[in-house]
Tab-separated table of C-alpha atoms in Angstrom:
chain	number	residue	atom	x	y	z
A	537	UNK	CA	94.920	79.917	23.496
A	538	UNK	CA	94.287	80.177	19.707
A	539	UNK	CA	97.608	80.635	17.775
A	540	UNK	CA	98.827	80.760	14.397
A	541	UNK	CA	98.734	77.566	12.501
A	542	UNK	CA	96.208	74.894	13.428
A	543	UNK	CA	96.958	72.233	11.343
A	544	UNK	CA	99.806	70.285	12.451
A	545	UNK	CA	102.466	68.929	9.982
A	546	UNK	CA	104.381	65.634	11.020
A	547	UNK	CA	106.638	66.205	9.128
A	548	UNK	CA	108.153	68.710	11.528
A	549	UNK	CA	107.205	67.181	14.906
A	550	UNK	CA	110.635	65.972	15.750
A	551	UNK	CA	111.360	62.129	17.626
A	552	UNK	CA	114.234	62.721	20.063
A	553	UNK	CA	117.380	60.683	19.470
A	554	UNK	CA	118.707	58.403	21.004
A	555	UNK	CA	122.187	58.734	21.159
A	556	UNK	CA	123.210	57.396	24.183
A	557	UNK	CA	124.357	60.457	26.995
A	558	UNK	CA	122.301	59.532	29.426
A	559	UNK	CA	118.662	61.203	28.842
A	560	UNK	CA	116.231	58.346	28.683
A	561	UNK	CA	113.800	58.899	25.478
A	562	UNK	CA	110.418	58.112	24.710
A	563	UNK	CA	107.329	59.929	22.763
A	564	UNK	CA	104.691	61.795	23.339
A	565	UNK	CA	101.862	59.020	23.587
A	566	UNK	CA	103.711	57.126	26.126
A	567	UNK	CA	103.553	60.391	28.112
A	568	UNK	CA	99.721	60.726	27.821
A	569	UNK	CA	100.607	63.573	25.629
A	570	UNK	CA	98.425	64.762	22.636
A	571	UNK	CA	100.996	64.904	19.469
A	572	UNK	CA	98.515	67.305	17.573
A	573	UNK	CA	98.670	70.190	20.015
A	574	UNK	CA	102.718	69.718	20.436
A	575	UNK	CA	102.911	69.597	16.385
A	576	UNK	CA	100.627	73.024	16.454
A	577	UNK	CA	103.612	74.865	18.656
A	578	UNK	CA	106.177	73.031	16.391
A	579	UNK	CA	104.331	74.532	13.609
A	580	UNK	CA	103.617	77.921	14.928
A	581	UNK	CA	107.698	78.110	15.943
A	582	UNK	CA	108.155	77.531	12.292
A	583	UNK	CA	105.644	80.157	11.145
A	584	UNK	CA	106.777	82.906	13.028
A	585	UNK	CA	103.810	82.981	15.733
A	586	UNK	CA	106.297	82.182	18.322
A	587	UNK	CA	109.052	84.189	16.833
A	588	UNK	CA	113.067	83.377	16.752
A	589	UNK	CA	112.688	80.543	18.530
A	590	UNK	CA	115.859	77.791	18.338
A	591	UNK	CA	114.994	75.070	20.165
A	592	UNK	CA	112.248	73.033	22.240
A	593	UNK	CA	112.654	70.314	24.727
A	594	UNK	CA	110.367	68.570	26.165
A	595	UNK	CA	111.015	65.840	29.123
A	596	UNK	CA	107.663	64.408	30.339
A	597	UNK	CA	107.779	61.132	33.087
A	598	UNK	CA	111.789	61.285	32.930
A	599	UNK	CA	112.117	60.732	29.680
A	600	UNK	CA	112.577	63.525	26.733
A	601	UNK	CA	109.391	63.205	24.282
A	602	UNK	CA	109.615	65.846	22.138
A	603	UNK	CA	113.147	67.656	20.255
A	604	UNK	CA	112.868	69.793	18.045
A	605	UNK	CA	115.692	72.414	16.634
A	606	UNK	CA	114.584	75.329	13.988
A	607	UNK	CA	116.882	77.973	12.304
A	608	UNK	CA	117.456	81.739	13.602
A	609	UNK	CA	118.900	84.715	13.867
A	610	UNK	CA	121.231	84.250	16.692
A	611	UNK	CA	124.541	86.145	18.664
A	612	UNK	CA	127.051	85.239	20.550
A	613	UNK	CA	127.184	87.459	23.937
A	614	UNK	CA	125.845	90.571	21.608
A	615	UNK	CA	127.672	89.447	18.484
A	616	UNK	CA	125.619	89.134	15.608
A	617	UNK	CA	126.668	85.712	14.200
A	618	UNK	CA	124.064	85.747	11.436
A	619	UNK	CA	121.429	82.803	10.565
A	620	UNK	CA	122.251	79.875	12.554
A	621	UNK	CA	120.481	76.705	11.747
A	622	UNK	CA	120.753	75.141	15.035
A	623	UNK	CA	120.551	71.262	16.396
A	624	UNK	CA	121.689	69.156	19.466
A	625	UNK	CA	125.432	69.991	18.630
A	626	UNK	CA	124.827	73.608	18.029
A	627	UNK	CA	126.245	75.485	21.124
A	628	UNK	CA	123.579	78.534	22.412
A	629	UNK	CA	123.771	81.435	24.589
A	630	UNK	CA	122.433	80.796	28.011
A	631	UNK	CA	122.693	84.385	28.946
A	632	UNK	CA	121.251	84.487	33.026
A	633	UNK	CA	120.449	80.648	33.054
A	634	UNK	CA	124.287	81.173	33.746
A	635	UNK	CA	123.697	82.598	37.032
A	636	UNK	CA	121.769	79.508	37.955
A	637	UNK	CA	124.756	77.560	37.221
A	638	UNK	CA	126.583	79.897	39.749
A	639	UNK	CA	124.311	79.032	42.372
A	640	UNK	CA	124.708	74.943	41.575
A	641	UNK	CA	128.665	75.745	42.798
A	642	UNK	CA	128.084	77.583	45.258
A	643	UNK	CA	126.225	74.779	46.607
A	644	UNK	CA	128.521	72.091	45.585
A	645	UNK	CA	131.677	74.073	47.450
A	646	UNK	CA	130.204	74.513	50.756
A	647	UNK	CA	129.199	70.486	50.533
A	648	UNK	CA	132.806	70.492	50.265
A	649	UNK	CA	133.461	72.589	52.695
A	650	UNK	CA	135.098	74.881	50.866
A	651	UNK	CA	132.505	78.080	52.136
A	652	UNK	CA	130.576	77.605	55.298
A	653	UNK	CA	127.277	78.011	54.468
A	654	UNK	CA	124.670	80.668	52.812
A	655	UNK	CA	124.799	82.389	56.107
A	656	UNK	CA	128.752	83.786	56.167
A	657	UNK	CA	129.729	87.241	55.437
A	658	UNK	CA	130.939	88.006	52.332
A	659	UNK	CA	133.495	90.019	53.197
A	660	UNK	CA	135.420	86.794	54.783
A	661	UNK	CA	136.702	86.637	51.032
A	662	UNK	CA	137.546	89.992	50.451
A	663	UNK	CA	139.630	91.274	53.075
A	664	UNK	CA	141.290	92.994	50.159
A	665	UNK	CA	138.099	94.836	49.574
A	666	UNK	CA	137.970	96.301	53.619
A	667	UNK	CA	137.512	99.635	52.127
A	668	UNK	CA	133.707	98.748	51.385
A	669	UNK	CA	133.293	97.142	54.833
A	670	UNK	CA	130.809	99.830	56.264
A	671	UNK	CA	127.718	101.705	56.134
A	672	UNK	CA	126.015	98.440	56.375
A	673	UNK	CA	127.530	96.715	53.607
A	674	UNK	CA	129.160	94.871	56.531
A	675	UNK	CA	126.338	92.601	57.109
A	676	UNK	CA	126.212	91.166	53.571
A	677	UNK	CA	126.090	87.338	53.271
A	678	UNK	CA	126.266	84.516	50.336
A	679	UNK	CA	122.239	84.589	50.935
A	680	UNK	CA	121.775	87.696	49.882
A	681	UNK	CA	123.905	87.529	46.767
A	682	UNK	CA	121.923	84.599	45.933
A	683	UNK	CA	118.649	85.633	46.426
A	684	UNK	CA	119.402	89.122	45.002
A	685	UNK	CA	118.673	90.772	47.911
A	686	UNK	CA	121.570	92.783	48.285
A	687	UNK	CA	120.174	96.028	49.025
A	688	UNK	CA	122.879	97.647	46.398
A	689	UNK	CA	122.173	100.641	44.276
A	690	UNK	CA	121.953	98.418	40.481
A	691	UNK	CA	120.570	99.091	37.405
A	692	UNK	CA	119.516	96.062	34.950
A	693	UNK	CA	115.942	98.031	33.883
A	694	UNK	CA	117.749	99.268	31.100
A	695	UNK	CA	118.792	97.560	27.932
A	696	UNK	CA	122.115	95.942	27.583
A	697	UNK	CA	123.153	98.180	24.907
A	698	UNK	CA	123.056	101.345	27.414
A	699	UNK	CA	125.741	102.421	28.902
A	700	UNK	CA	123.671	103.124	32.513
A	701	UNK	CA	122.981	99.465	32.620
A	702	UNK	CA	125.155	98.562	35.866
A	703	UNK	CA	126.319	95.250	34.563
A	704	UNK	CA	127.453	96.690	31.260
A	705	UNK	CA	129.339	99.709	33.560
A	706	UNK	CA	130.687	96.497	35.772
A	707	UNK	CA	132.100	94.512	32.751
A	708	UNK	CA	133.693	98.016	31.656
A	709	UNK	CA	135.350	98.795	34.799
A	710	UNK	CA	138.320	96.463	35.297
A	711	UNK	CA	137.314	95.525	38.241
A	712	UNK	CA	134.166	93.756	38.526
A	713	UNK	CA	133.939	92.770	42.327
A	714	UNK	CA	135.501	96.017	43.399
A	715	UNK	CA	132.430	97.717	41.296
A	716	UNK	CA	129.669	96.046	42.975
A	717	UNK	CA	130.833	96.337	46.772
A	718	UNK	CA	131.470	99.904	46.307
A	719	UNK	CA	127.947	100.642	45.521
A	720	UNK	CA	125.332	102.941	47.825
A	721	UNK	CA	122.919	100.338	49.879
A	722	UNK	CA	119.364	101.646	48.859
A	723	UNK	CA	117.892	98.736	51.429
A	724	UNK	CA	118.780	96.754	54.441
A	725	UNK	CA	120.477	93.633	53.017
A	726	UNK	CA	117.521	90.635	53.032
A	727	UNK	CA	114.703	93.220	52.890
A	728	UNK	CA	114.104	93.633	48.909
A	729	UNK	CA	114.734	92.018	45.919
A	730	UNK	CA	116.505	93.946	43.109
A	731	UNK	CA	117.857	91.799	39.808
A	732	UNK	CA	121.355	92.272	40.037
A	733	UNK	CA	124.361	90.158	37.822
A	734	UNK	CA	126.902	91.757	39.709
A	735	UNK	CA	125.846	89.557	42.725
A	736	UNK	CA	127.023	86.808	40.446
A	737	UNK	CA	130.166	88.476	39.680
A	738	UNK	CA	130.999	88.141	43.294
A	739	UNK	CA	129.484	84.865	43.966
A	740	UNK	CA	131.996	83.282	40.726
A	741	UNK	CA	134.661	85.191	42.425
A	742	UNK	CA	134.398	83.943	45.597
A	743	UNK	CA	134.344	80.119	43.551
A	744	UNK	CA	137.994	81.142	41.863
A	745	UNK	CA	139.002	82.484	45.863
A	746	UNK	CA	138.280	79.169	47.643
A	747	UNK	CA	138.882	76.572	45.242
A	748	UNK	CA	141.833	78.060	42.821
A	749	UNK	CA	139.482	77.437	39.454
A	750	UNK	CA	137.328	79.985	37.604
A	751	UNK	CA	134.101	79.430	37.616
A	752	UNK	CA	133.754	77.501	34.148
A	753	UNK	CA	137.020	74.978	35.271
A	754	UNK	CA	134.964	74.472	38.650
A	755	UNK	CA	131.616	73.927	36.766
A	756	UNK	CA	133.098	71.631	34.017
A	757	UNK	CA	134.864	69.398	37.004
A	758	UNK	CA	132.079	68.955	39.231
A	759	UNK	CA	128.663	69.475	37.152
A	760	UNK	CA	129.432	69.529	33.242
A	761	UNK	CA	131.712	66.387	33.346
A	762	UNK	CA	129.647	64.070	36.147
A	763	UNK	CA	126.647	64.630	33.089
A	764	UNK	CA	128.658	64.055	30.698
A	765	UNK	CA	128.560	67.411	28.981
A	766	UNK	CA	131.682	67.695	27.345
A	767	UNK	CA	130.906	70.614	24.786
A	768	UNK	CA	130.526	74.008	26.447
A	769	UNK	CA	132.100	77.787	26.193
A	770	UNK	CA	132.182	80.667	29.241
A	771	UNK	CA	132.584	84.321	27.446
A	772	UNK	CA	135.105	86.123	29.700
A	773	UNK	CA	133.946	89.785	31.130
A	774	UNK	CA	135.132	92.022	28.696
A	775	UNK	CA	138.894	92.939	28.933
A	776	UNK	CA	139.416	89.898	31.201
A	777	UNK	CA	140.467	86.315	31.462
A	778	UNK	CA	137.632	85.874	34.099
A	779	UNK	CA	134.133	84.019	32.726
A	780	UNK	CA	131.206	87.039	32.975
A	781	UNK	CA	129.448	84.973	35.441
A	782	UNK	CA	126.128	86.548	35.207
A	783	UNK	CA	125.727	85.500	31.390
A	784	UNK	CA	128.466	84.004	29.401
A	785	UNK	CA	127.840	80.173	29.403
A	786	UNK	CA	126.840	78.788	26.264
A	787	UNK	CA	125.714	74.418	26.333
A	788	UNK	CA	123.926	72.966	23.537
A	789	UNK	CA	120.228	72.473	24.775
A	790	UNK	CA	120.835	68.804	25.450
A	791	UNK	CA	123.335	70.319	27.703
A	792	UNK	CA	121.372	72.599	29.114
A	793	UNK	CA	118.536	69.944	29.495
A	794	UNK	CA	120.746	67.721	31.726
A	795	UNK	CA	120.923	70.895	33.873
A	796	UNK	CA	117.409	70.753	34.270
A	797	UNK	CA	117.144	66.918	34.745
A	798	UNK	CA	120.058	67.203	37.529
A	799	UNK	CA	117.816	69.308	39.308
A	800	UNK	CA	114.550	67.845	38.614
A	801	UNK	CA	115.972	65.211	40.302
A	802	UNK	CA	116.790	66.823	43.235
A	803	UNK	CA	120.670	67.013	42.165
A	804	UNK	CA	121.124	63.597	41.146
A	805	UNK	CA	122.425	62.253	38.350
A	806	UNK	CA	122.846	58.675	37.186
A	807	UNK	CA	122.784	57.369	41.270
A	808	UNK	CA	125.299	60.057	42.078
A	809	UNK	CA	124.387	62.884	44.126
A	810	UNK	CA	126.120	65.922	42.276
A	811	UNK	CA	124.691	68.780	43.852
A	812	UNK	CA	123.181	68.353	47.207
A	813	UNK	CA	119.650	67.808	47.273
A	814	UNK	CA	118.367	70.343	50.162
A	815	UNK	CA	120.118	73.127	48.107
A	816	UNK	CA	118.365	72.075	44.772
A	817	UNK	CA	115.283	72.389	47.059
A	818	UNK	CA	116.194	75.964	48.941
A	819	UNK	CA	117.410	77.229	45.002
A	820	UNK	CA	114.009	76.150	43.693
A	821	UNK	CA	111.806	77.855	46.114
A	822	UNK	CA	110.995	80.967	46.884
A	823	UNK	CA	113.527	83.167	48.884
A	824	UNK	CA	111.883	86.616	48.638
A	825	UNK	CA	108.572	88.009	46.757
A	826	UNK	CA	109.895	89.793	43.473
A	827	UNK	CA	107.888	93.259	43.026
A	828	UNK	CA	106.448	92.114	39.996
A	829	UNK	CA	104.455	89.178	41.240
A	830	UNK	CA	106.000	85.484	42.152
A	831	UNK	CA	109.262	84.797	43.656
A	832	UNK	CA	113.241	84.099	43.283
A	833	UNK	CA	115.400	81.618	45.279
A	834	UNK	CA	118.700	80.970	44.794
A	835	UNK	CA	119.451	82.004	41.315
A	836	UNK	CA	116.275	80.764	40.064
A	837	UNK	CA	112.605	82.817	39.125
A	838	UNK	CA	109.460	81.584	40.502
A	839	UNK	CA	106.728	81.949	38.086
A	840	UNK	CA	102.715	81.509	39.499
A	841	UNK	CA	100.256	80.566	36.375
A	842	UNK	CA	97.207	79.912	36.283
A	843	UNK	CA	96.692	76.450	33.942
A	844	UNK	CA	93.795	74.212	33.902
A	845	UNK	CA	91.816	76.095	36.610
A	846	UNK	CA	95.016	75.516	39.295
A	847	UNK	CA	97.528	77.470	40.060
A	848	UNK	CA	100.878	76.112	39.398
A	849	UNK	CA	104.232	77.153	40.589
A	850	UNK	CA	106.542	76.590	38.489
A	851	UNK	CA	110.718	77.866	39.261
A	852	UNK	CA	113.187	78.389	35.912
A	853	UNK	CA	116.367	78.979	35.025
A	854	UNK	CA	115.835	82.105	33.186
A	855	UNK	CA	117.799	83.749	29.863
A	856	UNK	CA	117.835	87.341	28.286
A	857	UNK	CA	116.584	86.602	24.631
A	858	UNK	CA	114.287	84.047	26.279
A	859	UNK	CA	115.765	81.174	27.298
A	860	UNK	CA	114.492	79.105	29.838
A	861	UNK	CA	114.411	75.798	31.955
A	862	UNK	CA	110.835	75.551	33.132
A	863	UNK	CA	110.661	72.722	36.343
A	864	UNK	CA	107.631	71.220	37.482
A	865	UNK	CA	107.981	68.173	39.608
A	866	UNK	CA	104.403	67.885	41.051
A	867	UNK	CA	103.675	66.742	37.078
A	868	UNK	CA	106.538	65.732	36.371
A	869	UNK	CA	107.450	67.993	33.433
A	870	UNK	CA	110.497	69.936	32.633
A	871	UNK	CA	110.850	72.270	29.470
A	872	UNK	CA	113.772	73.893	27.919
A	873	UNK	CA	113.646	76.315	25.208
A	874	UNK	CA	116.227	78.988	23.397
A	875	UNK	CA	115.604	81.736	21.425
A	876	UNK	CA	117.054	84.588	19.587
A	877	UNK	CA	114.930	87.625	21.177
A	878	UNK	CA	117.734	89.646	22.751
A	879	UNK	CA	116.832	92.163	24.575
A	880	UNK	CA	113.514	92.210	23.557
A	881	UNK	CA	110.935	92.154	26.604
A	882	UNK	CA	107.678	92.950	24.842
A	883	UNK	CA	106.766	89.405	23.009
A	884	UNK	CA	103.812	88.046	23.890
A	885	UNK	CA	104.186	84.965	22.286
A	886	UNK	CA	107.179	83.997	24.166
A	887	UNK	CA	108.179	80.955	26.310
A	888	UNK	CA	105.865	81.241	29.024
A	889	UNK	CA	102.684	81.354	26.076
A	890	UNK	CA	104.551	77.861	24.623
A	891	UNK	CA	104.929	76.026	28.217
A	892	UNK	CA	100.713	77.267	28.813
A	893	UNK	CA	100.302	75.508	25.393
A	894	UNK	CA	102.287	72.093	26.133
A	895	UNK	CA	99.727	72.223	29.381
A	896	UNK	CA	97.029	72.043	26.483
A	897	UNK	CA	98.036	68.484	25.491
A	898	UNK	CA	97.680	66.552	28.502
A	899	UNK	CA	95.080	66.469	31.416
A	900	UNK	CA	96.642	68.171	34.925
A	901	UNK	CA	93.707	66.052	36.989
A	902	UNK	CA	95.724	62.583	36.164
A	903	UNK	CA	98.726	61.940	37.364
C-alpha cells in the first residue's frame, strides 16, 4: 500500500513513556520492527492521509513500542468539543469498544456466581418485564445478547443522528430495557446476527440487577482498578442516571490499551487472573458468521485479512468514529487506535488500512 507521505520525519515518531502503570516499554527495533514504515503512518496521520486520527498504540512482544498522540476534531457522546490536542491523559470516546467492556462483566459476575452462565434465560432477571415473555422471546439467553443474535426487530443501519436509529429511539424512551424486550422477533433467537446496542442495554442492566452497582461502579471495582486505571467517565443514557452501556465509556488510550493487554493475556493482569481466561477465549472467537463477511463473539468483531500472503484472523474491540483494539496473539501484536470520524463509514484510509501497514514493517514468516 502506497500512501501519502514517504519520507518519514523522526521528529514525530513518538518513544513511549515510561511512567510506571504497569505496561512494559520498549522500541521498535527490539521488536524486529522497521521504524521507517511506522514513521510513514505517523507521518501520513499527521498529513491528513489517514484522516482525524488521535492516537496510535502499538504493543509488539508485550511491550508498547510505538505512542504516538496527534490533535483533532473530537466530541464527547455527539458533543462537538472543538480541537482537542490529545495525549496519554486526554480522556476519548470509546463509543462500542464499550460494549466489549460489558461483555468483560458479564464474565467476571458469573465467575462470581452472581449469573449462572451464558446459557440462562434472560427473563430470570426481569420478572418485572413478564409482559414480553412470549411469542418466542421466551427462549432468549445471556448468549444471545452477547453474540447479537437476538433475533429482535433493531435498527443501527442508520446514522446516529436519525431518529429511526433503534438505539437513539431506546435512549429516548425512558425505558431502555422495557424498549428492547418489547420488540417483534424477525429470527429464531441464535439463528442470525443483527448489530444491536440495546442487547447491551440489557446485558448492563442485568450487571446493576445482580450485583447492586451500575455498570461503570462494577467495571471500575473489578477491571479499571485491578489495572490500575484510575481516570475514566460512563455518559449516562440520555434522561437517566444509568451509564448508556452500548457507548458511553470514555479511558485515555493507555487505558484502553490495558484493556487490550488484559485480554491479550488471556485475562490476566500482573499474575492476577481478572477476567477468566476461557471467557476471554469464547469473547474472542467467533460466535456466529456476520452477513458481511467474518465473525462476532462475545462483544467483540472478527475481522479475516489477507496480509503477507496468509490469512489472519484478527478479533477487536470496535468504536463508531473508528476506534479500535486490534488482537493478534499468534504474532503477538495488539494495536489501539482513536479517531474523530463519527459516523462516518466511507473512509478508506481508516484503521484497518493503518494495522495492514504496521504488518508492512516486520516479516509474518519469523516469529
Amino acid at each position: 500500500m502506497t500512501i501519502g507521505c514517504r519520507q518519514s520525519n523522526s521528529k514525530k515518531l513518538n518513544s513511549p513513556k515510561n511512567i510506571q502503570d504497569g505496561i512494559s516499554v520498549s522500541n521498535l527495533p527490539e521488536a524486529g520492527m522497521q521504524e521507517a514504515v511506522i514513521g510513514e503512518i505517523i507521518d501520513s496521520i499527521s498529513t491528513g492521509f489517514f484522516p482525524n486520527r488521535h492516537s496510535l498504540l502499538i504493543y509488539k512482544n508485550d511491550k508498547l513500542v510505538s505512542e504516538n498522540y496527534f490533535t483533532g476534531q473530537d466530541y464527547n457522546w455527539g458533543r462537538d468539543i472543538g480541537i482537542v490536542k490529545h495525549s496519554d491523559t486526554v480522556l476519548h470516546d470509546m463509543r462500542s469498544v464499550s460494549k466489549s467492556v460489558v461483555s468483560a462483566c458479564i464474565g467476571i459476575a458469573i465467575a462470581q456466581g452472581k449469573i449462572k452462565g451464558v446459557d440462562q434465560p434472560i427473563f430470570d432477571f426481569f420478572e418485572d418485564y413478564s409482559q414480553f415473555k412470549n411469542e418466542g422471546r421466551d427462549e432468549l439467553t445471556i448468549k444471545h445478547l452477547l453474540t447479537m443474535t437476538s433475533g429482535l426487530e433493531w435498527n443501527e443501519e442508520v446514522p446516529y443522528d436519525n431518529p429511526l436509529n433503534s438505539e437513539i429511539q431506546m435512549d429516548e424512551s425512558g425505558d431502555g430495557v422495557g424498549f428492547v424486550l418489547s420488540r417483534m422477533l424477525t429470527a429464531i433467537p441464535g439463528t442470525e446476527w443483527k448489530y444491536n446496542g440495546g442487547t447491551t442495554e440489557v446485558l448492563a442492566t442485568i450487571i446493576k440487577r445482580v450485583t447492586g452497582m451500575n455498570v461503570h461502579e462494577y467495571a471500575k471495582e473489578y477491571i479499571f482498578e485491578p489495572l490500575g486505571i484510575v481516570k475514566s467517565e460512563w455518559t449516562n443514557s440520555t434522561g437517566t442516571n444509568n451509564p448508556a452501556a452500548a457507548s458511553g465509556l470514555r479511558l485515555t488510550s493507555r487505558g484502553m490499551l490495558k484493556f487490550g493487554i488484559l485480554y491479550h493475556n488471556g485475562g490476566e493482569w500482573e499474575d492476577k487472573q481478572i477476567v477468566p481466561k476461557e471467557w476471554v477465549n469464547e469473547s474472542l472467537k467467533s460466535s456466529i458468521a456476520r452477513s458481511d463477511g467474518g465473525g462476532y463473539g462475545y462483544q467483540f468483531w472478527v475481522f479475516n485479512y489477507t496480509i503477507q500472503g496468509k490469512t489472519l484472523t484478527i478479533p477487536a474491540a470496535v468504536g463508531n468514529g473508528d476506534q479500535r483494539i486490534f488482537f493478534d496473539k499468534i504474532n503477538n501484536l495488539l494495536v489501539v487506535t482513536t479517531a474523530g470520524n463519527y459516523n462516518i463509514w466511507d473512509i478508506e484510509n481508516n484503521a484497518s488500512a493503518i494495522l495492514k501497514k504496521i504488518y508492512e514493517s516486520f516479516d509474518l514468516s519469523k516469529p
